[in-house]
Tab-separated table of C-alpha atoms in Angstrom:
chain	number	residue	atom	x	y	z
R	23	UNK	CA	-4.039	-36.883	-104.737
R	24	UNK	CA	-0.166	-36.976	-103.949
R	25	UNK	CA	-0.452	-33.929	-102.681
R	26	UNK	CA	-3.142	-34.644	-100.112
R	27	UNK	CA	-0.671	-36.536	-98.154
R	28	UNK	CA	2.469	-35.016	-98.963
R	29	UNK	CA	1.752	-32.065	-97.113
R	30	UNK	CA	0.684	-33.630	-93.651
R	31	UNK	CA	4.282	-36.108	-93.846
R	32	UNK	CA	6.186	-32.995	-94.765
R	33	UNK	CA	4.268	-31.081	-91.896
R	34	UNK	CA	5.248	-33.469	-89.376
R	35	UNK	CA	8.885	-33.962	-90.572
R	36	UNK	CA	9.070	-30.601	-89.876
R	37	UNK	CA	7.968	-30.641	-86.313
R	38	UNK	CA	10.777	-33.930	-85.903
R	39	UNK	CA	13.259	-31.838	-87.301
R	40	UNK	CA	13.254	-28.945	-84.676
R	41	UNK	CA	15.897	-28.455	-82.247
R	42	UNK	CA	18.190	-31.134	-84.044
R	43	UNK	CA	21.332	-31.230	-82.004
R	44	UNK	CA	24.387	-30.199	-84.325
R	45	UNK	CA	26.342	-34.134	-83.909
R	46	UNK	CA	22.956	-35.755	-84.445
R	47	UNK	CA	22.403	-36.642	-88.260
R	48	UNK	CA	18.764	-35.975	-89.241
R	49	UNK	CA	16.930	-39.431	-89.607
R	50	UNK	CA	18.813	-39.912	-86.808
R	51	UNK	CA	17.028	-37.606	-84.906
R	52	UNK	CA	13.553	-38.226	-86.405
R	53	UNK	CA	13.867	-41.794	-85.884
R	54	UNK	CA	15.385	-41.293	-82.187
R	55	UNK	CA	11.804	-39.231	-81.602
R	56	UNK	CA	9.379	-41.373	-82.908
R	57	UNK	CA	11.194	-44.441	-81.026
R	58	UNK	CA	10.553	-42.825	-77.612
R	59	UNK	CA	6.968	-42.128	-78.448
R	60	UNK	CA	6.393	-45.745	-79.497
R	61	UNK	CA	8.431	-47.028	-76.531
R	62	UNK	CA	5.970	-48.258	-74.053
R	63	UNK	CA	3.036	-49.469	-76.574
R	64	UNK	CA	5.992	-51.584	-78.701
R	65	UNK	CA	9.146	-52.570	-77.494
R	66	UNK	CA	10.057	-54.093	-80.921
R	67	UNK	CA	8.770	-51.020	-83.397
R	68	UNK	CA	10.771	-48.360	-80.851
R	69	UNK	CA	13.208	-50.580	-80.769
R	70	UNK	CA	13.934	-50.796	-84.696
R	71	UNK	CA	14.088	-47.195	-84.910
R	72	UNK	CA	16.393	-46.906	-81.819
R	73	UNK	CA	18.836	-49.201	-83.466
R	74	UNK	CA	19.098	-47.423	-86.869
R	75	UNK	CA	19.576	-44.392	-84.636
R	76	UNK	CA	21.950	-45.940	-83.083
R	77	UNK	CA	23.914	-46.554	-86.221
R	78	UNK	CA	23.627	-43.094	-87.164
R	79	UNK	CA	24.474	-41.876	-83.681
R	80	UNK	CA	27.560	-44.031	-83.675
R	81	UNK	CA	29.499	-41.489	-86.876
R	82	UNK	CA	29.802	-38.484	-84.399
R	83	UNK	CA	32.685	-36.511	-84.553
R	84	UNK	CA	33.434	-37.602	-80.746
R	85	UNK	CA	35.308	-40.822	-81.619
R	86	UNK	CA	33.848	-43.884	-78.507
R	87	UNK	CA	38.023	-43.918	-77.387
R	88	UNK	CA	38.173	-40.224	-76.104
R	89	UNK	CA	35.650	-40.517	-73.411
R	90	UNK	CA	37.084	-42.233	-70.105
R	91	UNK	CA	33.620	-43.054	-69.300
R	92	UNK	CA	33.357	-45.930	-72.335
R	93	UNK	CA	36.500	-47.260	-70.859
R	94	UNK	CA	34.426	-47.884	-68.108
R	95	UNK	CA	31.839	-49.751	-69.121
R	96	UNK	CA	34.289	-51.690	-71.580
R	97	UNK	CA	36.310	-52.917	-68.991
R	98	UNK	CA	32.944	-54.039	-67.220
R	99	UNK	CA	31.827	-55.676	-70.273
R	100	UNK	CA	34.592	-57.749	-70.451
R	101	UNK	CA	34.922	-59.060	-66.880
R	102	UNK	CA	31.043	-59.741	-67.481
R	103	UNK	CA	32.124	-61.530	-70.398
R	104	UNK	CA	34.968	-63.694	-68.613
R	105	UNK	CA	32.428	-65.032	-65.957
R	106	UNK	CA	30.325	-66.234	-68.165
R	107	UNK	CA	33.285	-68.374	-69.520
R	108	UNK	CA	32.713	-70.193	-65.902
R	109	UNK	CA	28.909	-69.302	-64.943
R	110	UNK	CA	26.796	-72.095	-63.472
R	111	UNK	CA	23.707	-70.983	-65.145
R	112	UNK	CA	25.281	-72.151	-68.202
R	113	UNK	CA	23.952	-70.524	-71.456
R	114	UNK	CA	21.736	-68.396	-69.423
R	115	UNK	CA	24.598	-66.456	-68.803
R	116	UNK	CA	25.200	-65.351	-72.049
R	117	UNK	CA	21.769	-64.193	-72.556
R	118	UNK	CA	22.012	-62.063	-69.643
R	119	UNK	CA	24.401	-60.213	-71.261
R	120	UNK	CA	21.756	-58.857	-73.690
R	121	UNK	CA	20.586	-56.858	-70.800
R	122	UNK	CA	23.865	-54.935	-70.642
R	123	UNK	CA	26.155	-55.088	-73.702
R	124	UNK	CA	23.836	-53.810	-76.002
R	125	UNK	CA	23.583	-50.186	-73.647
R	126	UNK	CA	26.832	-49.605	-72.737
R	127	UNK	CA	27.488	-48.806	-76.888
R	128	UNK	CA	23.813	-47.080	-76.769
R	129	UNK	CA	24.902	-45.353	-73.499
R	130	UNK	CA	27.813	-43.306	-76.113
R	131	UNK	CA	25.709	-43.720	-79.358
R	132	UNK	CA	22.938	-41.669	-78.232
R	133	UNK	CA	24.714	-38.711	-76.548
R	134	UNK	CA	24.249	-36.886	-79.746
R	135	UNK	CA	20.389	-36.974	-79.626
R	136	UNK	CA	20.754	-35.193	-76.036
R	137	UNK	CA	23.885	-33.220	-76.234
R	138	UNK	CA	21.832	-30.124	-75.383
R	139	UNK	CA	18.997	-28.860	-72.976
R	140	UNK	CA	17.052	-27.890	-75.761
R	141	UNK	CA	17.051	-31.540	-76.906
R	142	UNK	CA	16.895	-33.008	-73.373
R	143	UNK	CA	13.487	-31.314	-73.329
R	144	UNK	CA	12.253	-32.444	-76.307
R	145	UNK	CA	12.978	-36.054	-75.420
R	146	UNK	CA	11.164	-35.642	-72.388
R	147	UNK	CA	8.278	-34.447	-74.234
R	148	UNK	CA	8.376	-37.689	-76.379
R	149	UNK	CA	8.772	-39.436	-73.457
R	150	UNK	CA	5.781	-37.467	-71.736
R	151	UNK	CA	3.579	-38.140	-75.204
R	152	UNK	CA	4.354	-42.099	-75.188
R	153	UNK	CA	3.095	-42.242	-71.535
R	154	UNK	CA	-0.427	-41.563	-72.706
R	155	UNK	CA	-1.374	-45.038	-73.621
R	156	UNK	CA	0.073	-46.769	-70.599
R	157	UNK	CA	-2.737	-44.230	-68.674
R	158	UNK	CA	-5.356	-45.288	-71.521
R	159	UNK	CA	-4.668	-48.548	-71.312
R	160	UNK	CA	-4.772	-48.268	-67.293
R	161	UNK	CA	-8.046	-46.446	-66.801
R	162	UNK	CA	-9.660	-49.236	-69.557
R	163	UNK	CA	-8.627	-52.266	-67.400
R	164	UNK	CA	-10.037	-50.472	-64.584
R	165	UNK	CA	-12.820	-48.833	-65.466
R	166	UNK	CA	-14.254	-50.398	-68.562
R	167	UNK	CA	-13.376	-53.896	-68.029
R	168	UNK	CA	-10.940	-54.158	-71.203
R	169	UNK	CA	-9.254	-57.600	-71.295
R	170	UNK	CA	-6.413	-58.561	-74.101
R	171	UNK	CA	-4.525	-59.424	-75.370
R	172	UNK	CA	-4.824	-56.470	-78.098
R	173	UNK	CA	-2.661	-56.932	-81.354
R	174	UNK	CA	-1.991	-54.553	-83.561
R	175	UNK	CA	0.285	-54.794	-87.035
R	176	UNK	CA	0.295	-58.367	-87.359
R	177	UNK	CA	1.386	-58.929	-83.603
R	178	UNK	CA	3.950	-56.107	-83.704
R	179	UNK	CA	2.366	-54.289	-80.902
R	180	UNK	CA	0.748	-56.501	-78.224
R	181	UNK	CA	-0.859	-55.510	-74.950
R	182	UNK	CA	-1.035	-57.974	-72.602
R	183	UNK	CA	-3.957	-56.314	-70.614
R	184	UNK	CA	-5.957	-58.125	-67.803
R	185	UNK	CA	-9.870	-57.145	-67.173
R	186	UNK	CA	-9.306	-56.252	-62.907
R	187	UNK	CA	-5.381	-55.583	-63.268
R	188	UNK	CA	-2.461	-57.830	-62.609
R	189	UNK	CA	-1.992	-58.623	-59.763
R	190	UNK	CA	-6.234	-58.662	-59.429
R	191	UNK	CA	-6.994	-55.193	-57.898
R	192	UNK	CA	-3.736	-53.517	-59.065
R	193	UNK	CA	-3.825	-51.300	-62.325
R	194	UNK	CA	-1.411	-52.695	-64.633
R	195	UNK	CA	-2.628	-51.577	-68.372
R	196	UNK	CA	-0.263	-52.847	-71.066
R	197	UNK	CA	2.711	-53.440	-69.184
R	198	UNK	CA	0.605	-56.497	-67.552
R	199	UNK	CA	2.470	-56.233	-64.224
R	200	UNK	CA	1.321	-53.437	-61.683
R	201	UNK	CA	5.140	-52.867	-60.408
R	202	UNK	CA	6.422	-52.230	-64.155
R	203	UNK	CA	3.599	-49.958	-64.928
R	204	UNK	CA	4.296	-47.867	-61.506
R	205	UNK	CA	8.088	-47.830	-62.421
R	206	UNK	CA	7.524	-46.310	-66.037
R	207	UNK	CA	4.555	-43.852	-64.465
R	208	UNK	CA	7.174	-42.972	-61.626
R	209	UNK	CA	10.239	-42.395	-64.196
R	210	UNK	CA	7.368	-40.142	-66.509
R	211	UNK	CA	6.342	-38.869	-63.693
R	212	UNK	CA	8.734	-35.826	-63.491
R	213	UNK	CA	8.602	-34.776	-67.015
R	214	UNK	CA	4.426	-34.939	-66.669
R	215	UNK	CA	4.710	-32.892	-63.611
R	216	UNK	CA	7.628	-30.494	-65.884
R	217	UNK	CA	5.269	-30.029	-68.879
R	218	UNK	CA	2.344	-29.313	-66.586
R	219	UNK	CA	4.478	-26.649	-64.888
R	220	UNK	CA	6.128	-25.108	-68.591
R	221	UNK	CA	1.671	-24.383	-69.661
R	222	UNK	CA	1.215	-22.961	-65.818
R	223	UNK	CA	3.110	-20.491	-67.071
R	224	UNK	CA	1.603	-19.641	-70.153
R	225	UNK	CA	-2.238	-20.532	-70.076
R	226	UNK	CA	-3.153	-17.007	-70.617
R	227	UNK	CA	-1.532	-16.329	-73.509
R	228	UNK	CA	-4.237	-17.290	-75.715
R	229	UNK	CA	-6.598	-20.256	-76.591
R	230	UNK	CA	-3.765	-22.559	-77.349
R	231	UNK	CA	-2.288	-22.396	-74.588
R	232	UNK	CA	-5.039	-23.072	-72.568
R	233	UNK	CA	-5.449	-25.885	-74.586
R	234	UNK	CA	-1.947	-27.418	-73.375
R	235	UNK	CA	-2.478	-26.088	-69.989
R	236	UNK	CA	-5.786	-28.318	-69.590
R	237	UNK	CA	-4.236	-31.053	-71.531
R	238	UNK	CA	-1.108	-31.121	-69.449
R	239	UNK	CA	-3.202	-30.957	-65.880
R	240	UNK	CA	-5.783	-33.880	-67.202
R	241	UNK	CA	-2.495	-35.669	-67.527
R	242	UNK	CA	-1.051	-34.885	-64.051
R	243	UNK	CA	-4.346	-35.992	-62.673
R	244	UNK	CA	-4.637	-38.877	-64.168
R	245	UNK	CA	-1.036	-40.041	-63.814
R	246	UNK	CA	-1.419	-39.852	-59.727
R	247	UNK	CA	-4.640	-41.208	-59.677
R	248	UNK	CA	-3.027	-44.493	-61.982
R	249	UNK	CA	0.404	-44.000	-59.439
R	250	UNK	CA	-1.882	-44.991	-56.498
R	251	UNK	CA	-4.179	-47.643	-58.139
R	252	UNK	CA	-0.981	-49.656	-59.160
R	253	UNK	CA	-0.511	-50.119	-55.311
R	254	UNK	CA	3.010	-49.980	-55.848
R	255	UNK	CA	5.194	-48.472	-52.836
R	256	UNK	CA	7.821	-47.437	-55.068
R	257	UNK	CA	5.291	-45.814	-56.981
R	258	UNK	CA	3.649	-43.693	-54.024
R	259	UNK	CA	7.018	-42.755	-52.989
R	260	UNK	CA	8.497	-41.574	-56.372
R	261	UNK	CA	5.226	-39.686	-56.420
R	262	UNK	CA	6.859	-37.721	-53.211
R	263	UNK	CA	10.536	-37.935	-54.270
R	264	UNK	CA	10.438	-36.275	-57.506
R	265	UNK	CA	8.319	-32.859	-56.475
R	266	UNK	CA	10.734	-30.618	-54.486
R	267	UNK	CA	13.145	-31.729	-57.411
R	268	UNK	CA	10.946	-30.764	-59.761
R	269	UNK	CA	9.813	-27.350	-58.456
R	270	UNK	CA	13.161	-26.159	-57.762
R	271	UNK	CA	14.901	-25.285	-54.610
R	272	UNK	CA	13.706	-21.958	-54.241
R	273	UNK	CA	10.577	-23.328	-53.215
R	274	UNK	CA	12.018	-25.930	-50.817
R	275	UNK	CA	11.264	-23.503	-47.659
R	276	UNK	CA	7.666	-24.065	-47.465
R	277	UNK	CA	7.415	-27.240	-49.585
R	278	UNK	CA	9.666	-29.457	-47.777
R	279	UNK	CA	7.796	-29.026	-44.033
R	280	UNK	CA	4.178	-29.287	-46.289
R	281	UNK	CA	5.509	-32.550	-47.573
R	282	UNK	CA	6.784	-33.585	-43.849
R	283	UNK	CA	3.566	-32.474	-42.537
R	284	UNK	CA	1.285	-34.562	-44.809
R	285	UNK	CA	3.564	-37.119	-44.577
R	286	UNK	CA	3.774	-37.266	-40.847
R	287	UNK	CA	-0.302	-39.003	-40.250
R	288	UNK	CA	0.350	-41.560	-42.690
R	289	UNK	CA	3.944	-42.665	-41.096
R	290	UNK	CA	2.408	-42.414	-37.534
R	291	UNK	CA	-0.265	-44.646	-38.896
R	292	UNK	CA	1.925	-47.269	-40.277
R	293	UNK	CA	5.376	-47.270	-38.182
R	294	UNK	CA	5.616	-50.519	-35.489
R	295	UNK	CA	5.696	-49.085	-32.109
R	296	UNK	CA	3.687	-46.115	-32.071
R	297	UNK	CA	1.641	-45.828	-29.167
R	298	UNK	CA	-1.871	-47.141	-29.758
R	299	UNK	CA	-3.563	-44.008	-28.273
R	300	UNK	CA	-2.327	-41.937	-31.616
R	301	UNK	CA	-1.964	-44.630	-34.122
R	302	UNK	CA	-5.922	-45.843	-34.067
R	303	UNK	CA	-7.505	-42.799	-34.401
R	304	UNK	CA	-5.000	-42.017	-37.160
R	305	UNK	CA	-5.789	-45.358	-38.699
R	306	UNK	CA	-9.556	-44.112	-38.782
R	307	UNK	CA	-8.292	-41.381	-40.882
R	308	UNK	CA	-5.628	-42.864	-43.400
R	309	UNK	CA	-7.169	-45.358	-45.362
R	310	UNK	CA	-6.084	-48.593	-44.604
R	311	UNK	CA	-4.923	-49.693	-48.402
R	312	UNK	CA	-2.136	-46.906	-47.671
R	313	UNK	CA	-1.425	-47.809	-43.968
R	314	UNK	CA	-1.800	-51.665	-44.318
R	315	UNK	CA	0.199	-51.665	-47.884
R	316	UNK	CA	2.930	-49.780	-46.293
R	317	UNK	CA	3.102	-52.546	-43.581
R	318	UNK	CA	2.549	-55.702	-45.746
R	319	UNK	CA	-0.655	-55.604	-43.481
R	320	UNK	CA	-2.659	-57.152	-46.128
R	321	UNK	CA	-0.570	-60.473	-46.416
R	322	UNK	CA	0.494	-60.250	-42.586
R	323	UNK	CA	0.721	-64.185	-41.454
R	324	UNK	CA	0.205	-65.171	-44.846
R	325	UNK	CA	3.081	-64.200	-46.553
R	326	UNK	CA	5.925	-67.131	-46.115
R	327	UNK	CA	9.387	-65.601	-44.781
R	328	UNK	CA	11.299	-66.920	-48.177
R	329	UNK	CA	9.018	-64.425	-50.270
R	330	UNK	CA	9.913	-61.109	-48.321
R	331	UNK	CA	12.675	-58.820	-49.358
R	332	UNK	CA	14.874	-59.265	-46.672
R	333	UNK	CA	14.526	-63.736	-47.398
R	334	UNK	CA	15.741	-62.891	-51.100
R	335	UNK	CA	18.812	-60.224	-49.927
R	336	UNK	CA	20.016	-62.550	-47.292
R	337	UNK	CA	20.314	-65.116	-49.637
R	338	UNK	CA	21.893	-63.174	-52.272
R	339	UNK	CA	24.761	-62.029	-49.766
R	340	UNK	CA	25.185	-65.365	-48.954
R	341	UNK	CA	25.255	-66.834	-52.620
R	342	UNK	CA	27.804	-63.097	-53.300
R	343	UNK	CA	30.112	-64.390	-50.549
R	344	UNK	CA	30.434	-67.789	-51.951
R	345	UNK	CA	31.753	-66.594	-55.717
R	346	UNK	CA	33.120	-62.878	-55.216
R	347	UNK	CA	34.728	-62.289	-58.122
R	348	UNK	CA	32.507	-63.567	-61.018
R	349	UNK	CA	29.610	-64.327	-59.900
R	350	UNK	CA	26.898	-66.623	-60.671
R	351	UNK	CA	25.641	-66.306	-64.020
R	352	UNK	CA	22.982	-64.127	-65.060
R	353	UNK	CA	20.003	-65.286	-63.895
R	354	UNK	CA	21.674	-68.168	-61.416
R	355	UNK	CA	19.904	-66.550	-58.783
R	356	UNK	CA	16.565	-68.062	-60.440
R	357	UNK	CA	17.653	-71.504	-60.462
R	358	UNK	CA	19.301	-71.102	-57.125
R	359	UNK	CA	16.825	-69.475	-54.518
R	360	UNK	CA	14.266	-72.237	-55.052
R	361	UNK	CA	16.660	-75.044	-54.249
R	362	UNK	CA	17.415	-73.318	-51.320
R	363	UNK	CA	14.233	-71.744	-50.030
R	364	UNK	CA	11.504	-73.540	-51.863
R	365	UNK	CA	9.963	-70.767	-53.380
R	366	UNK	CA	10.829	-69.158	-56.892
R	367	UNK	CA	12.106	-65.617	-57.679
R	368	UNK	CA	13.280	-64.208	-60.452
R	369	UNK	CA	15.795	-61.647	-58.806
R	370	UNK	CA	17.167	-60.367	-55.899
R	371	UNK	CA	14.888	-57.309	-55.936
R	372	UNK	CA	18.039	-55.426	-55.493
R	373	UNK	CA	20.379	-54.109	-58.847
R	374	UNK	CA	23.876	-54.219	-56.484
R	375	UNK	CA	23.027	-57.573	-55.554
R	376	UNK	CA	21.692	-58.849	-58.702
R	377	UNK	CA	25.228	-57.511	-60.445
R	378	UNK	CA	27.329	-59.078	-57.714
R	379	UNK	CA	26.025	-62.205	-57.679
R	380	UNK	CA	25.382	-62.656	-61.370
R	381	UNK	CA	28.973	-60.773	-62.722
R	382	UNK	CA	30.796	-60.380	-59.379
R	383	UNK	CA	31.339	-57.684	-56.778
R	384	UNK	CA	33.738	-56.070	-59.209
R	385	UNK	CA	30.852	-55.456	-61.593
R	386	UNK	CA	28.475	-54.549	-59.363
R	387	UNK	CA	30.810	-52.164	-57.946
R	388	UNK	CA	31.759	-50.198	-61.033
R	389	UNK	CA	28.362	-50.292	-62.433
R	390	UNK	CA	26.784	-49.119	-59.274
R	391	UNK	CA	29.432	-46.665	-58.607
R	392	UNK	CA	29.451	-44.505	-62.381
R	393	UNK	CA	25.301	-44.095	-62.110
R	394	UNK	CA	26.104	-42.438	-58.486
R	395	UNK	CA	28.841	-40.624	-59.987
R	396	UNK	CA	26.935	-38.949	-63.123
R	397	UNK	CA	24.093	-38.242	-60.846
R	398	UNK	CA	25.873	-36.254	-58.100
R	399	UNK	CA	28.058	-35.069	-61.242
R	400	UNK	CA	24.635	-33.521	-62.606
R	401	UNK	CA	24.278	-31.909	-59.133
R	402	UNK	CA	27.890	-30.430	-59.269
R	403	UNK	CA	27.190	-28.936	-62.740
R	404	UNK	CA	23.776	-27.596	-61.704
R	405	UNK	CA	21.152	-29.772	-63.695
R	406	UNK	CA	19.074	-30.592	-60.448
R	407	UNK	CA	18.807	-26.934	-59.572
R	408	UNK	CA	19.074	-25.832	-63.386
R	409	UNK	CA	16.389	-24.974	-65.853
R	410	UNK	CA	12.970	-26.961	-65.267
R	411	UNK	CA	12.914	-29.629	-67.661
R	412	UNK	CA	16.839	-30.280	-66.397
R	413	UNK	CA	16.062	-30.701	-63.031
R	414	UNK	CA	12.740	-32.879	-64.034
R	415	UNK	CA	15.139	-34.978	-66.586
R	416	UNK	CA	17.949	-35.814	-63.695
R	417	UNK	CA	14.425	-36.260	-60.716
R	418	UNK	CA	13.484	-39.224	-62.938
R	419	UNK	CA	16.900	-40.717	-63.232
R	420	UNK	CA	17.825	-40.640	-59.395
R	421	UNK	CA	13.391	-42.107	-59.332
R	422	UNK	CA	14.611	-45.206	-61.400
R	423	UNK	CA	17.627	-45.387	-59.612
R	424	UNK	CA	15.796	-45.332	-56.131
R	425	UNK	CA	13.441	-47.794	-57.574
R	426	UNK	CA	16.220	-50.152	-58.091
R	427	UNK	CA	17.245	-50.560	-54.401
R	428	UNK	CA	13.529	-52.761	-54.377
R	429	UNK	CA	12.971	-54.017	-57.387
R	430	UNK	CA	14.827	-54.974	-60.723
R	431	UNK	CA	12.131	-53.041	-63.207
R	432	UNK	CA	14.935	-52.665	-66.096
R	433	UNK	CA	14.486	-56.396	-66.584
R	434	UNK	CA	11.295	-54.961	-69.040
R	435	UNK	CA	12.980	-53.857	-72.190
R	436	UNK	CA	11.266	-50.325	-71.954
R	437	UNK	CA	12.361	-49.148	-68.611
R	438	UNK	CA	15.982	-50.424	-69.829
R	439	UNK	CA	15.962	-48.632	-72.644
R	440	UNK	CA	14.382	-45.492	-71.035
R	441	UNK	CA	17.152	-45.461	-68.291
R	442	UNK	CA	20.149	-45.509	-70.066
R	443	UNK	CA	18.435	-42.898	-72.194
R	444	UNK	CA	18.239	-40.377	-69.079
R	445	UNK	CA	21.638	-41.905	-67.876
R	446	UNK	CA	23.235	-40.533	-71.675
R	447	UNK	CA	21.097	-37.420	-71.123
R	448	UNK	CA	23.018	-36.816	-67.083
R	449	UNK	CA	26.537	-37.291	-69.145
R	450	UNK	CA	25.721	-35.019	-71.811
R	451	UNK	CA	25.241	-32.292	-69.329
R	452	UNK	CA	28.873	-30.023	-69.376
């Protein structure tokens, strides 16, 4: 009886252990896998396994001193750490720091789990495998009317899913927001569209591969179709960002133009100032939850000017200009913008402005400044014209970094975790 399930345990142990990096200890690495599949159905279970790996990842032979990048981020730290000492959100400060602390030692502590391309694809693959439940839990709320909350282990695992979506009409599965679920489906999005394109390859090399090849295009499919029922712009445009990237430049001469082309109704349908003899009958032919999304068309003379974008940056410079140097307090802006406008929002729904007016320009600055840096490093070294899964892992880091010029989506746990994760992988690259 032993037996009966000592040989499916030691059968998958085997499949964790392949590819092991040489700095990366072995539970280690089977813990750092299993994390990243669990990551978007359980924040707290990935995260358990993430710390131990963590732990484990921290006794590499590259001691945390002899990179000038950890320097970096520990000189950030502590001028985070000194504004706090005179924040105005008061303890709230300190909490904040949980959202940044915690990564830059996870930012150095998991470099052995991607120290090679080998690995880098793996972890994408992980990544690609924990996407399938968001998508489950997507099409459900959608299509079969599930409602939650779902529990699972005691309350271990909880999706907050919403019969309709969240907002109503929007998918939003078990990330209960639509704009966090189209932020994780746009930073999967590249290694989806990667392991579709690694089967294309081989789907006639026998019934298995067939097998992966169908599997991987159901999941393209379905990841678009759940990209455009979020009714996320973000979303719709990481959908567009990431493929040239993806496929490489050598196909950039043809797909570039085909991407302008298509691309060219829908902005002539949306763009102020168009003449109304093209824009109408384009109107007739773009459907007007694209055009009138793109163009807040839906909420036009509803929407009050303090909810916009533009309300919340404005304020934010203003609020930046007042306390350069050290900011706020994380989440000040929170308390602030309501006294001031009326209305309440979380965040700036910018990261440079959230940093600067929370931990000072200084912050902001170097924060802002080393993600640029390791992603036009990557170009330099040749991982966004490299081997497919490189190019797909650095597409979805400069996707979440795009993402951040809009929104704040690394607020949720998971994308946080998931983005220093492909930020580790872009400084691994030598």
């Amino acid at each position: 009886m032993t037996q009966l399930w000592r040989r499916p345990l030691h059968a998958g142990l085997e499949v964790l252990d392949g590819e092991r990096p040489a700095a990366a200890t072995l539970w280690g690495w089977r813990c750092f896998q299993v994390a990243l599949l669990l990551l978007p159905a359980s924040a707290l279970l990935a995260g358990l396994l993430l710390f131990v790996a963590l732990i484990l990842g921290s006794r590499q032979p590259t001691a945390w001193r002899d990179d000038r990048v950890n320097w970096w981020l520990g000189g950030i730290g502590l001028w985070m750490v000194l504004g706090c000492l005179a924040a105005s959100s008061g303890w709230l400060a300190w909490v904040g720091l949980g959202n940044w602390l915690p990564f830059f030692w996870a930012f150095w502590g998991f470099q052995p789990y991607l120290a090679t391309p080998e690995a880098r694809r793996r972890v994408a693959l992980w990544l690609v495998a924990g996407t399938v439940p968001v998508l489950g839990t997507g099409f459900g709320q959608m299509v079969l009317g599930w409602s939650g909350p779902y529990e699972l282990l005691g309350g271990a695992i909880v999706w907050w899913i919403r019969g309709g979506g969240n907002p109503p009409g929007r998918l939003s599965g078990l990330f209960d927001y639509a704009n966090i679920t189209a932020a994780w489906l746009a930073l999967s999005w590249p290694l989806v569209l990667a392991a579709f394109l690694k089967h294309c390859r081989r789907w006639r090399s026998g019934p298995v591969a067939l097998g992966l090849w169908g599997i991987s295009f159901a999941l393209v499919v379905t990841q678009v179709a759940e990209i455009l029922a979020t009714d996320s712009r973000n979303g719709w445009g990481a959908l567009v960002l990431a493929v040239p990237i993806v496929l490489g430049p050598g196909r950039w001469i043809w797909l570039v133009p085909l991407l302008l082309l298509a691309l060219l109704p829908v902005a002539l349908a949306t763009l102020p100032g168009v003449p109304a003899v093209i824009q109408a009958p384009l109107r007739e032919i773009v459907p007007q939850s694209i055009w009138g999304r793109l163009n807040d068309f839906n909420s036009h003379g509803e929407r009050p000017l303090a909810l916009t974008r533009l309300s919340q940056w404005g304020t934010a410079v203003g609020l930046i200009g007042e306390r350069p140097w050290l900011g706020w307090g994380a989440a000040a802006f929170s308390v602030i913008y309501p006294l001031r406008t009326g209305h309440w929002h979380g965040h700036p729904h910018n990261i440079a402005l959230d940093l600067a007016l929370s931990h000072g320009l200084p912050v902001a600055i170097g924060l802002v400044g080393l993600v640029l840096w390791l992603l036009i490093r990557g170009v330099r070294l040749g991982m966004a014209s490299g081997a497919l899964f490189e190019r797909a892992w650095w597409a979805a880091a400069l996707v979440l970094v795009v993402l951040h010029a809009t929104d704040i989506p690394m607020y949720d746990s998971r994308l946080n975790i998931a983005g220093w994760i492909l930020l580790a992988g872009l400084r691994c690259r030598r």
